[in-house]
Tab-separated table of C-alpha atoms in Angstrom:
chain	number	residue	atom	x	y	z
A	12	MET	CA	-0.659	-0.419	0.192
A	13	LYS	CA	1.263	3.754	-1.240
A	14	SER	CA	2.304	6.196	2.045
A	15	SER	CA	-0.526	8.235	0.626
A	16	GLU	CA	-3.116	5.176	1.077
A	17	MET	CA	-2.002	4.581	4.162
A	18	MET	CA	-2.375	7.931	5.456
A	19	LYS	CA	-5.154	7.895	3.932
A	20	LYS	CA	-6.631	5.441	5.934
A	21	ARG	CA	-5.772	6.270	8.743
A	22	VAL	CA	-7.189	9.755	9.277
A	23	TYR	CA	-10.302	7.973	7.917
A	24	GLU	CA	-9.467	5.259	11.074
A	25	ILE	CA	-9.741	8.902	13.203
A	26	ILE	CA	-12.516	10.446	12.123
A	27	GLU	CA	-14.500	8.000	12.443
A	28	VAL	CA	-16.131	7.403	16.401
A	29	SER	CA	-12.571	5.557	18.172
A	30	LYS	CA	-12.200	2.017	19.096
A	31	LYS	CA	-10.529	0.671	21.742
A	32	GLY	CA	-7.274	1.832	22.242
A	33	ASP	CA	-6.728	4.899	18.989
A	34	ILE	CA	-5.855	7.762	21.472
A	35	ALA	CA	-5.629	9.639	18.189
A	36	SER	CA	-9.029	8.874	17.731
A	37	ARG	CA	-10.837	9.821	21.188
A	38	PHE	CA	-9.160	12.423	21.539
A	39	TYR	CA	-10.480	13.463	17.519
A	40	ASP	CA	-13.945	12.647	18.836
A	41	ALA	CA	-13.744	14.498	22.076
A	42	MET	CA	-12.940	17.710	20.364
A	43	MET	CA	-15.694	16.957	18.007
A	44	LEU	CA	-18.664	16.594	21.088
A	45	ILE	CA	-16.260	19.964	22.506
A	46	ALA	CA	-17.565	21.837	18.984
A	47	VAL	CA	-21.019	20.416	19.227
A	48	ILE	CA	-21.687	21.329	22.139
A	49	LEU	CA	-20.273	25.284	21.723
A	50	GLY	CA	-21.880	25.065	18.151
A	51	LEU	CA	-25.011	25.195	20.343
A	52	LEU	CA	-24.324	28.307	22.934
A	53	PRO	CA	-25.595	31.173	20.805
A	54	LEU	CA	-28.489	29.528	20.634
A	55	THR	CA	-29.113	29.964	24.434
A	56	MET	CA	-28.624	33.834	23.935
A	57	LYS	CA	-30.029	36.347	22.814
A	58	SER	CA	-28.192	38.812	21.227
A	59	GLU	CA	-24.654	38.575	19.711
A	60	ASN	CA	-21.687	39.750	20.795
A	61	LYS	CA	-17.949	39.824	18.895
A	62	TYR	CA	-17.600	36.184	21.132
A	63	THR	CA	-20.227	34.664	19.692
A	64	ILE	CA	-19.770	35.372	16.078
A	65	ILE	CA	-15.997	33.968	16.848
A	66	LEU	CA	-16.733	31.207	18.339
A	67	ASP	CA	-19.405	30.736	15.068
A	68	PHE	CA	-16.072	31.201	12.838
A	69	VAL	CA	-14.198	28.848	15.330
A	70	VAL	CA	-17.023	26.530	14.378
A	71	ALA	CA	-17.352	26.271	11.499
A	72	GLY	CA	-14.094	25.581	10.172
A	73	ILE	CA	-14.117	23.099	12.782
A	74	PHE	CA	-17.267	21.814	10.808
A	75	LEU	CA	-15.859	22.600	7.538
A	76	ALA	CA	-12.794	20.770	8.276
A	77	ASP	CA	-14.016	17.687	9.363
A	78	TYR	CA	-16.805	16.716	6.354
A	79	CYS	CA	-13.821	17.590	3.607
A	80	LEU	CA	-12.201	15.445	5.692
A	81	ARG	CA	-15.141	12.982	5.661
A	82	ILE	CA	-15.602	13.287	1.178
A	83	TYR	CA	-12.095	12.747	1.281
A	84	THR	CA	-12.212	9.738	2.738
A	85	SER	CA	-15.823	8.633	2.126
A	86	ASP	CA	-13.999	5.671	-0.736
A	87	TYR	CA	-13.219	3.704	2.396
A	88	LYS	CA	-17.438	4.843	4.756
A	89	MET	CA	-18.877	3.869	1.306
A	90	GLY	CA	-16.417	-0.055	0.221
A	91	ILE	CA	-15.983	1.451	-3.358
A	92	LYS	CA	-12.281	2.897	-4.818
A	93	CYS	CA	-13.723	4.622	-7.330
A	94	TYR	CA	-15.405	8.375	-7.964
A	95	GLN	CA	-18.491	7.346	-7.054
A	96	ALA	CA	-18.207	6.942	-3.507
A	97	TYR	CA	-17.946	10.392	-3.248
A	98	LEU	CA	-20.909	11.168	-4.830
A	99	ALA	CA	-23.478	8.565	-2.698
A	100	TYR	CA	-21.204	9.812	0.504
A	101	ALA	CA	-22.237	13.441	0.076
A	102	PHE	CA	-26.120	12.413	-0.203
A	103	THR	CA	-25.899	10.142	2.731
A	104	PRO	CA	-28.419	11.846	6.059
A	105	MET	CA	-25.303	12.345	8.654
A	106	ALA	CA	-23.781	14.113	5.826
A	107	ILE	CA	-26.073	16.459	4.680
A	108	VAL	CA	-26.534	17.054	8.568
A	109	ASP	CA	-22.248	17.508	8.341
A	110	LEU	CA	-23.067	20.997	5.359
A	111	LEU	CA	-25.738	21.915	6.575
A	112	ALA	CA	-23.699	22.984	10.245
A	113	ILE	CA	-21.956	24.857	8.596
A	114	VAL	CA	-24.610	27.029	7.183
A	115	PRO	CA	-25.513	29.397	10.197
A	116	VAL	CA	-22.510	31.257	9.135
A	117	ILE	CA	-23.208	32.077	5.421
A	118	SER	CA	-25.941	34.114	7.999
A	119	PHE	CA	-23.637	36.700	8.173
A	120	ALA	CA	-22.523	37.748	5.236
A	121	ILE	CA	-26.034	38.749	4.183
A	122	ALA	CA	-27.591	41.461	5.109
A	123	ASP	CA	-31.641	40.989	4.437
A	124	PRO	CA	-32.370	39.889	8.339
A	125	THR	CA	-34.993	37.645	7.903
A	126	ILE	CA	-33.421	35.273	5.197
A	127	SER	CA	-30.462	35.821	8.395
A	128	SER	CA	-31.950	34.979	10.918
A	129	VAL	CA	-34.014	31.637	9.404
A	130	LEU	CA	-30.570	30.341	7.776
A	131	LYS	CA	-29.638	30.594	11.844
A	132	LEU	CA	-32.109	28.715	12.390
A	133	PHE	CA	-29.899	25.754	11.092
A	134	ARG	CA	-27.823	25.601	14.222
A	135	VAL	CA	-30.001	22.953	15.238
A	136	VAL	CA	-29.301	21.046	13.185
A	137	VAL	CA	-25.871	20.559	15.225
A	138	VAL	CA	-27.611	18.433	17.468
A	139	LEU	CA	-27.775	15.798	14.477
A	140	LYS	CA	-24.285	15.472	15.150
A	141	LEU	CA	-23.872	14.093	18.673
A	142	ILE	CA	-25.374	10.795	16.528
A	143	ARG	CA	-22.579	8.977	15.035
A	144	TYR	CA	-20.246	10.288	18.516
A	145	SER	CA	-23.524	7.981	21.259
A	146	LYS	CA	-23.621	4.812	21.138
A	147	THR	CA	-26.918	4.955	22.795
A	148	MET	CA	-27.691	6.912	19.711
A	149	VAL	CA	-26.655	4.952	17.478
A	150	ILE	CA	-28.077	1.705	18.567
A	151	ILE	CA	-31.643	4.050	17.864
A	152	THR	CA	-30.891	5.073	14.346
A	153	ASN	CA	-30.241	1.958	13.413
A	154	VAL	CA	-33.559	0.630	15.591
A	155	LEU	CA	-35.628	4.029	13.628
A	156	ARG	CA	-33.997	2.317	10.366
A	157	ARG	CA	-35.650	-1.227	11.524
A	158	VAL	CA	-38.641	-0.068	11.900
A	159	LYS	CA	-39.435	2.904	9.642
A	160	ARG	CA	-41.774	1.585	7.014
A	161	GLN	CA	-44.037	0.382	10.607
A	162	LEU	CA	-43.472	4.137	11.836
A	163	GLY	CA	-45.185	5.065	8.012
A	164	ALA	CA	-48.023	3.419	7.666
A	165	VAL	CA	-48.794	4.801	12.110
A	166	LEU	CA	-47.526	8.150	10.582
A	167	MET	CA	-50.131	7.488	7.444
A	168	ILE	CA	-53.131	6.270	9.472
A	169	THR	CA	-52.827	10.111	11.414
A	170	ILE	CA	-52.641	11.814	9.154
A	171	ILE	CA	-55.623	10.704	6.808
A	172	TYR	CA	-57.486	10.861	10.480
A	173	ILE	CA	-55.860	14.716	11.322
A	174	ILE	CA	-56.883	16.130	7.578
A	175	ALA	CA	-60.573	13.390	8.325
A	176	SER	CA	-61.718	15.238	11.683
A	177	ALA	CA	-60.473	18.079	10.466
A	178	MET	CA	-62.990	18.617	7.625
A	179	PHE	CA	-65.659	17.312	9.499
A	180	ILE	CA	-65.634	19.731	12.769
A	181	PHE	CA	-64.705	22.227	10.205
A	182	GLN	CA	-68.091	21.589	8.814
A	183	LEU	CA	-69.897	20.871	12.192
A	184	GLU	CA	-68.380	24.389	13.484
A	185	MET	CA	-67.976	26.565	10.745
A	186	ASP	CA	-68.263	29.421	13.368
A	187	LEU	CA	-65.640	28.179	15.419
A	188	PHE	CA	-62.681	28.893	13.282
A	189	LYS	CA	-61.673	31.451	10.432
A	190	ASN	CA	-59.863	29.185	8.549
A	191	PHE	CA	-59.219	25.498	7.395
A	192	PHE	CA	-55.630	25.497	8.924
A	193	GLU	CA	-56.907	26.381	12.781
A	194	ALA	CA	-59.304	23.007	12.149
A	195	LEU	CA	-56.360	21.198	11.351
A	196	TYR	CA	-54.631	23.247	14.275
A	197	TRP	CA	-57.690	21.717	16.259
A	198	ALA	CA	-57.132	18.145	15.272
A	199	THR	CA	-54.094	17.855	16.029
A	200	ILE	CA	-53.665	18.640	18.876
A	201	SER	CA	-56.804	17.652	19.606
A	202	ILE	CA	-55.496	13.893	18.895
A	203	THR	CA	-51.856	14.396	20.069
A	204	THR	CA	-54.521	14.822	23.681
A	205	ILE	CA	-52.674	18.284	24.668
A	206	GLY	CA	-55.434	20.151	24.565
A	207	TYR	CA	-54.748	23.788	24.952
A	208	GLY	CA	-58.159	24.989	25.420
A	209	ASP	CA	-57.604	27.975	22.958
A	210	ILE	CA	-60.551	26.026	20.691
A	211	SER	CA	-63.257	24.585	21.902
A	212	PRO	CA	-66.594	22.808	20.738
A	213	THR	CA	-69.324	23.798	21.736
A	214	THR	CA	-71.648	21.559	20.672
A	215	GLU	CA	-72.054	18.278	22.074
A	216	ILE	CA	-71.317	16.960	18.452
A	217	GLY	CA	-68.208	18.323	18.347
A	218	ARG	CA	-67.231	17.837	21.527
A	219	PHE	CA	-68.146	14.338	20.992
A	220	VAL	CA	-65.326	14.273	18.332
A	221	THR	CA	-62.991	15.497	20.511
A	222	MET	CA	-63.681	12.969	22.618
A	223	ILE	CA	-63.152	10.390	20.151
A	224	SER	CA	-60.223	12.130	18.420
A	225	SER	CA	-58.548	12.397	23.019
A	226	LEU	CA	-58.739	8.799	22.734
A	227	VAL	CA	-57.696	7.635	18.865
A	228	GLY	CA	-54.775	9.643	20.059
A	229	VAL	CA	-54.084	7.238	23.002
A	230	ALA	CA	-53.261	4.555	20.646
A	231	VAL	CA	-51.563	6.654	17.806
A	232	ILE	CA	-48.744	6.984	21.019
A	233	ALA	CA	-48.874	4.088	21.993
A	234	LEU	CA	-48.879	2.534	19.011
A	235	PRO	CA	-45.166	4.348	17.636
A	236	SER	CA	-43.483	2.978	21.242
A	237	GLY	CA	-44.139	0.237	21.589
A	238	ILE	CA	-42.753	-0.838	17.723
A	239	ILE	CA	-39.397	1.394	18.537
A	240	THR	CA	-39.277	-0.212	22.204
A	241	ALA	CA	-40.143	-4.225	20.309
A	242	GLY	CA	-37.152	-3.083	18.083
A	243	TYR	CA	-34.877	-1.430	20.589
A	244	MET	CA	-35.009	-4.773	22.274
A	245	GLU	CA	-34.123	-6.807	19.520
A	246	GLU	CA	-31.761	-4.651	18.559
A	247	ILE	CA	-30.196	-5.402	21.826
A	248	LYS	CA	-30.453	-9.281	21.407
A	249	LYS	CA	-29.029	-9.235	18.154
A	250	LYS	CA	-25.626	-7.013	19.343
A	251	LYS	CA	-24.998	-9.761	22.249
A	252	THR	CA	-25.707	-12.283	19.892
A	253	ALA	CA	-22.689	-11.072	17.728
A	254	HIS	CA	-21.016	-10.144	20.625
A	255	GLU	CA	-20.814	-14.105	22.252
A	256	ILE	CA	-20.317	-15.525	19.007
């Protein structure tokens, strides 16, 4: 193996989640975790100052370097030794997260305050970078990937019910809602059993529909919880079996 390839492989080993005994990789993981935490700090402040701006640029620089290194070593990540590996990796969920984490720093170069504020909200995306460095989050991600079809089916049923109940209540109590969006808002709040009370049906049939929505909401909340729990236990069992082998 050429020295350049050896160096590239070593870079890949360092930027990936550290393995036991790899001090350089553990240091890199710790540095990235600190960068993620520092990148979220501006979201806890009402206004910006020169220190938060400097912090934004430093963190963005670290994230940019990390993104470039991951693109550079993506052939090892994807297991394909050709240019297609770089393109394939660039469109993976975590690569997109890495790229979006750099976006907030662009807001300082934009004069429009509205667009600038929207771009700064991408700081929240930085939280998703924690998935890469947490073993628990990796397991949960694997679980969600395993049960995505079941969760998708539950989500589809929920959306259909929300739309149907919103249409139903909108026709029953038109005076209660300014527009159909408010009916959708009511249906969503009812099915999630939050019940803010800012929009309350006044007719008996409207209240009956609200009661039904609340009962349906209990099942809607229970279904994903059961699916995820079953998937989590299966993933833990799979890892335990692999470790014993």
